Every structure is written in structure tokens, then in C-alpha cells.
PDB file of C-alpha atoms in Angstrom:
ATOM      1  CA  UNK Q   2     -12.715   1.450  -8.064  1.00 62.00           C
ATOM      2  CA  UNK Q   3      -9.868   1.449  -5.398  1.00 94.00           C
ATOM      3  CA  UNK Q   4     -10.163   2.630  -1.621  1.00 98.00           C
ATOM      4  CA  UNK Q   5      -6.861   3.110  -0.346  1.00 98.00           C
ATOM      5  CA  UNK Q   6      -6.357   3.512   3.547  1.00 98.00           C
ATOM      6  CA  UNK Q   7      -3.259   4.226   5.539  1.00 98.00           C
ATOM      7  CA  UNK Q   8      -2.655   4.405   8.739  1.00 98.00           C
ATOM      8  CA  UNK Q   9       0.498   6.695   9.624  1.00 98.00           C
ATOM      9  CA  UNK Q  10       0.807   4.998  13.101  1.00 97.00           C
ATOM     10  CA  UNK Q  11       4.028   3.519  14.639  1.00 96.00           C
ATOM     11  CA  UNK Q  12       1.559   1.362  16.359  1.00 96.00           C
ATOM     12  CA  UNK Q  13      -0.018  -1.404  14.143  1.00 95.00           C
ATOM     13  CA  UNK Q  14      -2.958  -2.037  15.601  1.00 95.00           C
ATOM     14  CA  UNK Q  15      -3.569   1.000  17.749  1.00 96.00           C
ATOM     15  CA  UNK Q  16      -6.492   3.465  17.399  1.00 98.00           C
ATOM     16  CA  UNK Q  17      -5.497   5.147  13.970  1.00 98.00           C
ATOM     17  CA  UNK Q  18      -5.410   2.285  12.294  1.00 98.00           C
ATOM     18  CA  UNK Q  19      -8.935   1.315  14.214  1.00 98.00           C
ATOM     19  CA  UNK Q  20     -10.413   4.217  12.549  1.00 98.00           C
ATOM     20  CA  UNK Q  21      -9.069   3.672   9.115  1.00 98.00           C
ATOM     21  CA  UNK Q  22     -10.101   0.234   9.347  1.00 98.00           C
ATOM     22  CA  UNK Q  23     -13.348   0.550  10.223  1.00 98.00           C
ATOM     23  CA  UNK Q  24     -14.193   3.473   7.569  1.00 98.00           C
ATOM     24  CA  UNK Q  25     -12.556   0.716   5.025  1.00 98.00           C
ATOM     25  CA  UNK Q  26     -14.605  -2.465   6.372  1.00 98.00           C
ATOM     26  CA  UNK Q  27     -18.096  -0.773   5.610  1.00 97.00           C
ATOM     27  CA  UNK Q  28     -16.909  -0.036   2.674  1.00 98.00           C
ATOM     28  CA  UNK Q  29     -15.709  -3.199   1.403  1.00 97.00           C
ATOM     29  CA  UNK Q  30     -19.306  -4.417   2.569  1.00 96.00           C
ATOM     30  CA  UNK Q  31     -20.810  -2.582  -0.425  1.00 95.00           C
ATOM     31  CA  UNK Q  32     -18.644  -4.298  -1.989  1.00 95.00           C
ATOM     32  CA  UNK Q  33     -15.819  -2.071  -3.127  1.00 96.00           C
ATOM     33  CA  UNK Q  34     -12.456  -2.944  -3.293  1.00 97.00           C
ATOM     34  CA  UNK Q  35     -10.295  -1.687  -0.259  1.00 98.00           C
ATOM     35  CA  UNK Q  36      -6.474  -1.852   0.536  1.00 98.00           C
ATOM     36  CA  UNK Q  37      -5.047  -1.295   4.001  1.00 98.00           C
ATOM     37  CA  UNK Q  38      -1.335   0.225   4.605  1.00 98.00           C
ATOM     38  CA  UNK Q  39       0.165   0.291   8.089  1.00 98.00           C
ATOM     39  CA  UNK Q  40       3.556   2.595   7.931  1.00 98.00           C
ATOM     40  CA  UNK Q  41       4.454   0.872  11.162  1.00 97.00           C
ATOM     41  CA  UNK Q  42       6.846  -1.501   9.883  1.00 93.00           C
ATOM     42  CA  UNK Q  43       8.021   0.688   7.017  1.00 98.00           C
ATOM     43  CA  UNK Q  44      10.974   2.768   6.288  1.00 97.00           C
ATOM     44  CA  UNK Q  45       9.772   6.093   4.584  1.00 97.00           C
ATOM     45  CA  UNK Q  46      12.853   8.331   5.117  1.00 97.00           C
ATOM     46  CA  UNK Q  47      12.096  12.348   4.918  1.00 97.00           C
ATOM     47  CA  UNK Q  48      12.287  14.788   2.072  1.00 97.00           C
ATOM     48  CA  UNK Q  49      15.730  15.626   1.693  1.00 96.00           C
ATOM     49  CA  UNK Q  50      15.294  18.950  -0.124  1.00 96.00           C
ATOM     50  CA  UNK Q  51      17.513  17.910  -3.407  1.00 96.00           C
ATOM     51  CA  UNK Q  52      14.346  19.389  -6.134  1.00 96.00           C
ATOM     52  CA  UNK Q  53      15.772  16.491  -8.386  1.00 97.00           C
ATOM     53  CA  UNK Q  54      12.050  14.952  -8.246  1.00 96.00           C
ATOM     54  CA  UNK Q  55      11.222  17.733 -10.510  1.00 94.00           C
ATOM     55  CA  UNK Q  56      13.153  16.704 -13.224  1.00 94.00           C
ATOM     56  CA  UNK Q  57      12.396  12.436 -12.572  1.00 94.00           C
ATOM     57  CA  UNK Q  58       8.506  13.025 -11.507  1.00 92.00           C
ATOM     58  CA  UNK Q  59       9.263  10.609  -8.927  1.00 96.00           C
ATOM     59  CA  UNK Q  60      11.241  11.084  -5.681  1.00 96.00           C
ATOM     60  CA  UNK Q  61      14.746  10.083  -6.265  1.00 96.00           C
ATOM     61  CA  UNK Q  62      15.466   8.125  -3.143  1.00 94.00           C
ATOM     62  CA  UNK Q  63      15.140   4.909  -3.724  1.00 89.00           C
ATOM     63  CA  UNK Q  64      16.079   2.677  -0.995  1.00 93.00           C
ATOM     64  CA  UNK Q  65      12.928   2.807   1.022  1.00 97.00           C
ATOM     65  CA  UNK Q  66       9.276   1.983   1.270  1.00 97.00           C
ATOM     66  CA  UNK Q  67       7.882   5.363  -0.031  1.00 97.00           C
ATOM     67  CA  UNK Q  68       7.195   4.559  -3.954  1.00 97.00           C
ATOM     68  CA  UNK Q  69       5.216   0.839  -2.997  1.00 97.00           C
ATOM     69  CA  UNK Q  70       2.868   3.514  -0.931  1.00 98.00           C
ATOM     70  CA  UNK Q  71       3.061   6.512  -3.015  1.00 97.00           C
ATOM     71  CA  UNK Q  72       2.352   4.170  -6.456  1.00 97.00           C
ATOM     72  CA  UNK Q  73      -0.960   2.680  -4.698  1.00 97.00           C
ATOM     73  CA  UNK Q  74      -1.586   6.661  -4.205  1.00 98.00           C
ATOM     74  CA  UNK Q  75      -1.466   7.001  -7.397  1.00 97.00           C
ATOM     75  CA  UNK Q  76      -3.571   4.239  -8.170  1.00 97.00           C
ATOM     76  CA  UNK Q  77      -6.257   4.972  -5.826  1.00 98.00           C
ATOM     77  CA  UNK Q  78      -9.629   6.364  -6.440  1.00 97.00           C
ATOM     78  CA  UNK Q  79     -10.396   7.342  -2.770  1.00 98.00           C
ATOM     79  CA  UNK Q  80      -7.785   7.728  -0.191  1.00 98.00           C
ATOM     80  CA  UNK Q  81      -8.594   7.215   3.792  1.00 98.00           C
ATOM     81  CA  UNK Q  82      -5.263   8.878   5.569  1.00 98.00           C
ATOM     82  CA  UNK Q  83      -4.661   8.655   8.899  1.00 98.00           C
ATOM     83  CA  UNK Q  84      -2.493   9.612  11.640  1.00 98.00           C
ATOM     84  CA  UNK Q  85      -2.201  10.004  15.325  1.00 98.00           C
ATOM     85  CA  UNK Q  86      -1.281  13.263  17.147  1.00 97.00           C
ATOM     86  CA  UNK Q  87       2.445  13.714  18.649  1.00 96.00           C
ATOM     87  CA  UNK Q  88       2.861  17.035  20.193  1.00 95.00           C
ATOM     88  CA  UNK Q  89      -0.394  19.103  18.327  1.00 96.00           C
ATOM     89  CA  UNK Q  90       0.412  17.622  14.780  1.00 97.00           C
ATOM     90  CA  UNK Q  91       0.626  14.448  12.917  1.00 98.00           C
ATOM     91  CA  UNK Q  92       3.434  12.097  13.767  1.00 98.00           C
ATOM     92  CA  UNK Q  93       6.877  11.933  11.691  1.00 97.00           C
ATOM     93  CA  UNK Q  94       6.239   9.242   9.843  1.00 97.00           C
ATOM     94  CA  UNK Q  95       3.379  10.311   8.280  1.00 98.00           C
ATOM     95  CA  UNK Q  96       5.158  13.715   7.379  1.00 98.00           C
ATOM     96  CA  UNK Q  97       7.733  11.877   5.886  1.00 98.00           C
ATOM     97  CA  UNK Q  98       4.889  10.269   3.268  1.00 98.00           C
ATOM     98  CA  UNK Q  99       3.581  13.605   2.914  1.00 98.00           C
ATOM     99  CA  UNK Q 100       6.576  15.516   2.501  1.00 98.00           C
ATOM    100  CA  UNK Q 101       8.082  13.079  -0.449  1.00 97.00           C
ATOM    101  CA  UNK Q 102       4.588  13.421  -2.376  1.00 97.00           C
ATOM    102  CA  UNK Q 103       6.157  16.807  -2.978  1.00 97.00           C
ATOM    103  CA  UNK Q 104       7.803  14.513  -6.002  1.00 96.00           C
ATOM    104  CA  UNK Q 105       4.252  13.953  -6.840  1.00 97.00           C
ATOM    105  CA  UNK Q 106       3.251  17.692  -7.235  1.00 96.00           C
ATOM    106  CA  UNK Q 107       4.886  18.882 -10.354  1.00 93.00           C
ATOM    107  CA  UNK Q 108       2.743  16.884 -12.725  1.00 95.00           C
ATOM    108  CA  UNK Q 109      -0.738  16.571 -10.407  1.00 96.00           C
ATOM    109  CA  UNK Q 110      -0.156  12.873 -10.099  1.00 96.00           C
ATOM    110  CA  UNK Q 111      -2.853  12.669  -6.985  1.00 97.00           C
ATOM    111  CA  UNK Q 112      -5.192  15.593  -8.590  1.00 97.00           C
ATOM    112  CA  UNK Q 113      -8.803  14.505  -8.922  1.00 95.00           C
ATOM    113  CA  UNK Q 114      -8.557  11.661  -6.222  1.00 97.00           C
ATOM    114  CA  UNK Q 115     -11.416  11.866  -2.772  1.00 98.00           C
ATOM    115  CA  UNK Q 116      -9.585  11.936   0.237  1.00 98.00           C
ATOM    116  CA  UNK Q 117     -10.794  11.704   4.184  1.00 98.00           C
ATOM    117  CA  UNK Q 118      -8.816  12.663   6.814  1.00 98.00           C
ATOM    118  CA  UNK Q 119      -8.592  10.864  10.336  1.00 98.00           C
ATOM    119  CA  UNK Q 120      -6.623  12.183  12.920  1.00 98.00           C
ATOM    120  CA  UNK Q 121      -6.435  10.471  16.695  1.00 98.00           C
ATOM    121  CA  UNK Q 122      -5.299  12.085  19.348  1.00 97.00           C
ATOM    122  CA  UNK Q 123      -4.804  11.088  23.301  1.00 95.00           C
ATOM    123  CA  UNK Q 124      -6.555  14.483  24.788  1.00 91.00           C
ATOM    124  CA  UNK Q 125      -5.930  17.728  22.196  1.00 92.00           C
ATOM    125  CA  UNK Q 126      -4.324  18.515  19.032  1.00 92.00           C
ATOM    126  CA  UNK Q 127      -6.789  17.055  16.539  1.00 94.00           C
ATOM    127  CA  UNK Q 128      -7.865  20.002  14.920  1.00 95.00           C
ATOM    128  CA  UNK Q 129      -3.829  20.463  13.999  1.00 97.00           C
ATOM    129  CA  UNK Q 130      -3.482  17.192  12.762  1.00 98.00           C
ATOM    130  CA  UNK Q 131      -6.300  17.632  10.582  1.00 97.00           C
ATOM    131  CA  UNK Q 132      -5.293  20.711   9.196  1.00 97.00           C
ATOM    132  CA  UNK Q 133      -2.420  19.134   8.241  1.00 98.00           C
ATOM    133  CA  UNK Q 134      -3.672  16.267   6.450  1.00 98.00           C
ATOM    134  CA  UNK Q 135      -6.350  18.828   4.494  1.00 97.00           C
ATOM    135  CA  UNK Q 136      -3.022  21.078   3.530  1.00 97.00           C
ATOM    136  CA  UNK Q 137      -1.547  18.130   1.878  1.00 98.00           C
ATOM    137  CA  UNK Q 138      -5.178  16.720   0.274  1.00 98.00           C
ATOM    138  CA  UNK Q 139      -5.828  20.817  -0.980  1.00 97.00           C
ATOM    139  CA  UNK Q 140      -2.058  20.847  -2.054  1.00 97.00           C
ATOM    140  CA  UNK Q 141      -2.766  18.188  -4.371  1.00 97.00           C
ATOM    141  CA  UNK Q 142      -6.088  18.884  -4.975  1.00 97.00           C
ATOM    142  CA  UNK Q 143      -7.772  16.223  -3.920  1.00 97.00           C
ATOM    143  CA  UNK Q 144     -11.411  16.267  -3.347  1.00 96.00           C
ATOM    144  CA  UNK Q 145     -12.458  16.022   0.570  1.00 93.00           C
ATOM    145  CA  UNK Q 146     -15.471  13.328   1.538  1.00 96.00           C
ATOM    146  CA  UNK Q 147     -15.084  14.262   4.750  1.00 96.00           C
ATOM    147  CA  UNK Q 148     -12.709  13.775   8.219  1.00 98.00           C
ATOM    148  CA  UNK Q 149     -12.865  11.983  11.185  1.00 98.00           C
ATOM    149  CA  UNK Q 150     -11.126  12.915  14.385  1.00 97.00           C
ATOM    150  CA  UNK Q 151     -11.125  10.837  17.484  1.00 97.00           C
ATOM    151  CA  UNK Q 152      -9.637  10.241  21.374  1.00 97.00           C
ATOM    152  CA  UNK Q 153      -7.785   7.668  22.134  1.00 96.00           C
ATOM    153  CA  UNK Q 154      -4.575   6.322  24.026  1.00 94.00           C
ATOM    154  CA  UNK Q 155      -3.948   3.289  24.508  1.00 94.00           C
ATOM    155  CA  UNK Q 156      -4.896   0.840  21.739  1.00 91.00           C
ATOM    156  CA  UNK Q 157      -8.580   0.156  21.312  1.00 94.00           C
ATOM    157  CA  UNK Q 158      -9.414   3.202  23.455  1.00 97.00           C
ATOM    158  CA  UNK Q 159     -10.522   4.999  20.677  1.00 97.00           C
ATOM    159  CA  UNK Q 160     -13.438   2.182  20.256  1.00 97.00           C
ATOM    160  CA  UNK Q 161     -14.911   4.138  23.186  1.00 97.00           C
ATOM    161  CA  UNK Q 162     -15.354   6.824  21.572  1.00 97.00           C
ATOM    162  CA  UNK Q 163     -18.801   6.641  20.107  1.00 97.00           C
ATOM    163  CA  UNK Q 164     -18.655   9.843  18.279  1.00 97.00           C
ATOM    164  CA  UNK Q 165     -15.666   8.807  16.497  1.00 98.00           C
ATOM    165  CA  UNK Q 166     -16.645   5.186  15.594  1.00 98.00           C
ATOM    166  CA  UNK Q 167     -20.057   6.740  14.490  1.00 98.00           C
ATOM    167  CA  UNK Q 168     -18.349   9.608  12.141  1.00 98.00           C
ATOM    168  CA  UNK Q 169     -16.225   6.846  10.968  1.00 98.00           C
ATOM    169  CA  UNK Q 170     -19.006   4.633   9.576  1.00 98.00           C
ATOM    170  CA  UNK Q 171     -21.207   8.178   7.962  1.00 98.00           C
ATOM    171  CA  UNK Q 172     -17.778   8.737   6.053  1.00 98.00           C
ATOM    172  CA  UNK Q 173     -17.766   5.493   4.917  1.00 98.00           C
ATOM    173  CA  UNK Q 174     -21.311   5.591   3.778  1.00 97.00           C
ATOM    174  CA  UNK Q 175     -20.116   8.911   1.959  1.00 97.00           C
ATOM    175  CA  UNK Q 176     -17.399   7.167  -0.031  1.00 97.00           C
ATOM    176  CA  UNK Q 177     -19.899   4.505  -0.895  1.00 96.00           C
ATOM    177  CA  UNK Q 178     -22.349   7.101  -2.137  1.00 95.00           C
ATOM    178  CA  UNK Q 179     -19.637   8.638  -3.955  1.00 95.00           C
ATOM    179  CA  UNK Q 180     -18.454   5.534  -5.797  1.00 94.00           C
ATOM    180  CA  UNK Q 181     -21.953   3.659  -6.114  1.00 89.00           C
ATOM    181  CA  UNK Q 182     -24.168   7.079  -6.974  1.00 82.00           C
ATOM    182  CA  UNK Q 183     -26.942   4.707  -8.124  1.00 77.00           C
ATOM    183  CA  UNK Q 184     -27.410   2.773  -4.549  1.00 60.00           C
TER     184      UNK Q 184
END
């Protein structure tokens, strides 16, 4: 049993990655294995279009971080992914991921995973994010434990945010539920 959470943020400790890692600490206190992923340091170039992936199964560029995260996608039995809102919709990097999981699609590599969404925006533009995020989890037909969706701006604001931080730790408990049915 695998929890997976990634944090699409350019900022590596900011409030996305807040809200993933708290949703992945009270997990890993029931004692289920966790991994965290920041995209802030990594290069995930976008989707260039080319429809060679169909052929491969894989996407064809190479010289990037995209297959270390899309391999522990793979691997995952539950994925937390998050991403903070730029202009009403998730933020480039995290489209980038999304978009090259397109490689991903042909054969239903991610089918029959969980998923939760997070989304963090400064004022408005959650709902968009999240819509998003649920149009790639439906696309690959991943099962949904649930979303959280939170305000924040500067780093650690979204700790305020006692709605958010207490969504966070019910969606955790949900995942646990899900992957410990006899608790």
C-alpha cells in the first residue's frame, strides 16, 4: 500500500504543499506508507503534441523529470495531487505533469488508482483548479476519495484556514478507511 502526494507548487514549502503534507502525515500515522513529491525543483517540460507515446506507452521525451514522477504514479495505490491557483486554474507546472500522462492513457496505466484533489488558491479560482485536477483523475479513471480546497497566500497562510486544515485531515481519515477497511 503506497500513498503518493505531490505538490505542483513552484514554492516548496508554501501552502499546497502544506495541504498535501498534512493529508499524508495522518496518514502515515496509521501507519501506511507515504511518499512526498515537490515539482518545485523539477524540470517537467510540456506535452509537445508528437502522438509517438502511443506507439512507446511512455512519453518519448526523455531528458526531464516527468517519468521518476509519472513511474511512482504508476506505482501508487492512492494519489494526493495538488496545486495552487494562477489566474482561475492550476499552475503550469502541474499541467505539464498532467498533460504528459496523456502517454499514460492509451493502455489505462493509472486506471483503478484513488485520487484526492487539493487545490489552493490566494482569494478565487478554486473551484477551476479543482475541476481540473477531477478532469485528469476521471480521464484516467481514477477513483475520487475526496478534494480539498483552501486560501492561502503567502506561505503558511493557508494554516489559517481552519476549514481547509480540517477537510484535509477527514480526507486523510478517508484514505485510511479505504486502505485499512478493517480499522
Amino acid at each position: 500500500m503506497n500513498v503518493l502526494g505531490i505538490s505542483g507548487s513552484m514554492r516548496k514549502n508554501g501552502n499546497t504543499a502544506t495541504l498535501v503534507t498534512t493529508i499524508l502525515d495522518r496518514v502515515r500515522e496509521a501507519g501506511i506508507e507515504t511518499e512526498y513529491l515537490t515539482l518545485a525543483d523539477m524540470d517537467i517540460r510540456p506535452c509537445t503534441g508528437c502522438e509517438a507515446c502511443k506507439d512507446a506507452k511512455w512519453c518519448v521525451t526523455e531528458d526531464d523529470d516527468w517519468g521518476l514522477v509519472a513511474q511512482k504514479m504508476v506505482d501508487c495505490e492512492v494519489l494526493v495531487l495538488g496545486a495552487p491557483t494562477y489566474y482561475y486554474d492550476i499552475n503550469g507546472q502541474t499541467k505539464n505533469l498532467i498533460d504528459r500522462t496523456y502517454s499514460l492513457y492509451h493502455d489505462r496505466r493509472l486506471s483503478g488508482r484513488r485520487a484526492v484533489a487539493v487545490a489552493v488558491c490566494a482569494d478565487r479560482g478554486c473551484e477551476r483548479s479543482l475541476e481540473t485536477i477531477e478532469g485528469f483523475l476521471n480521464t484516467h479513471e481514477f477513483s475520487y476519495l475526496g478534494y480539498v480546497c483552501g486560501k492561502g497566500y503567502a506561505p503558511g497562510d493557508i494554516r489559517k484556514d481552519e476549514q481547509a486544515m480540517k477537510k484535509a485531515r477527514a480526507v486523510a481519515d478517508g484514505i485510511v478507511r479505504y486502505l485499512r477497511p478493517e480499522d
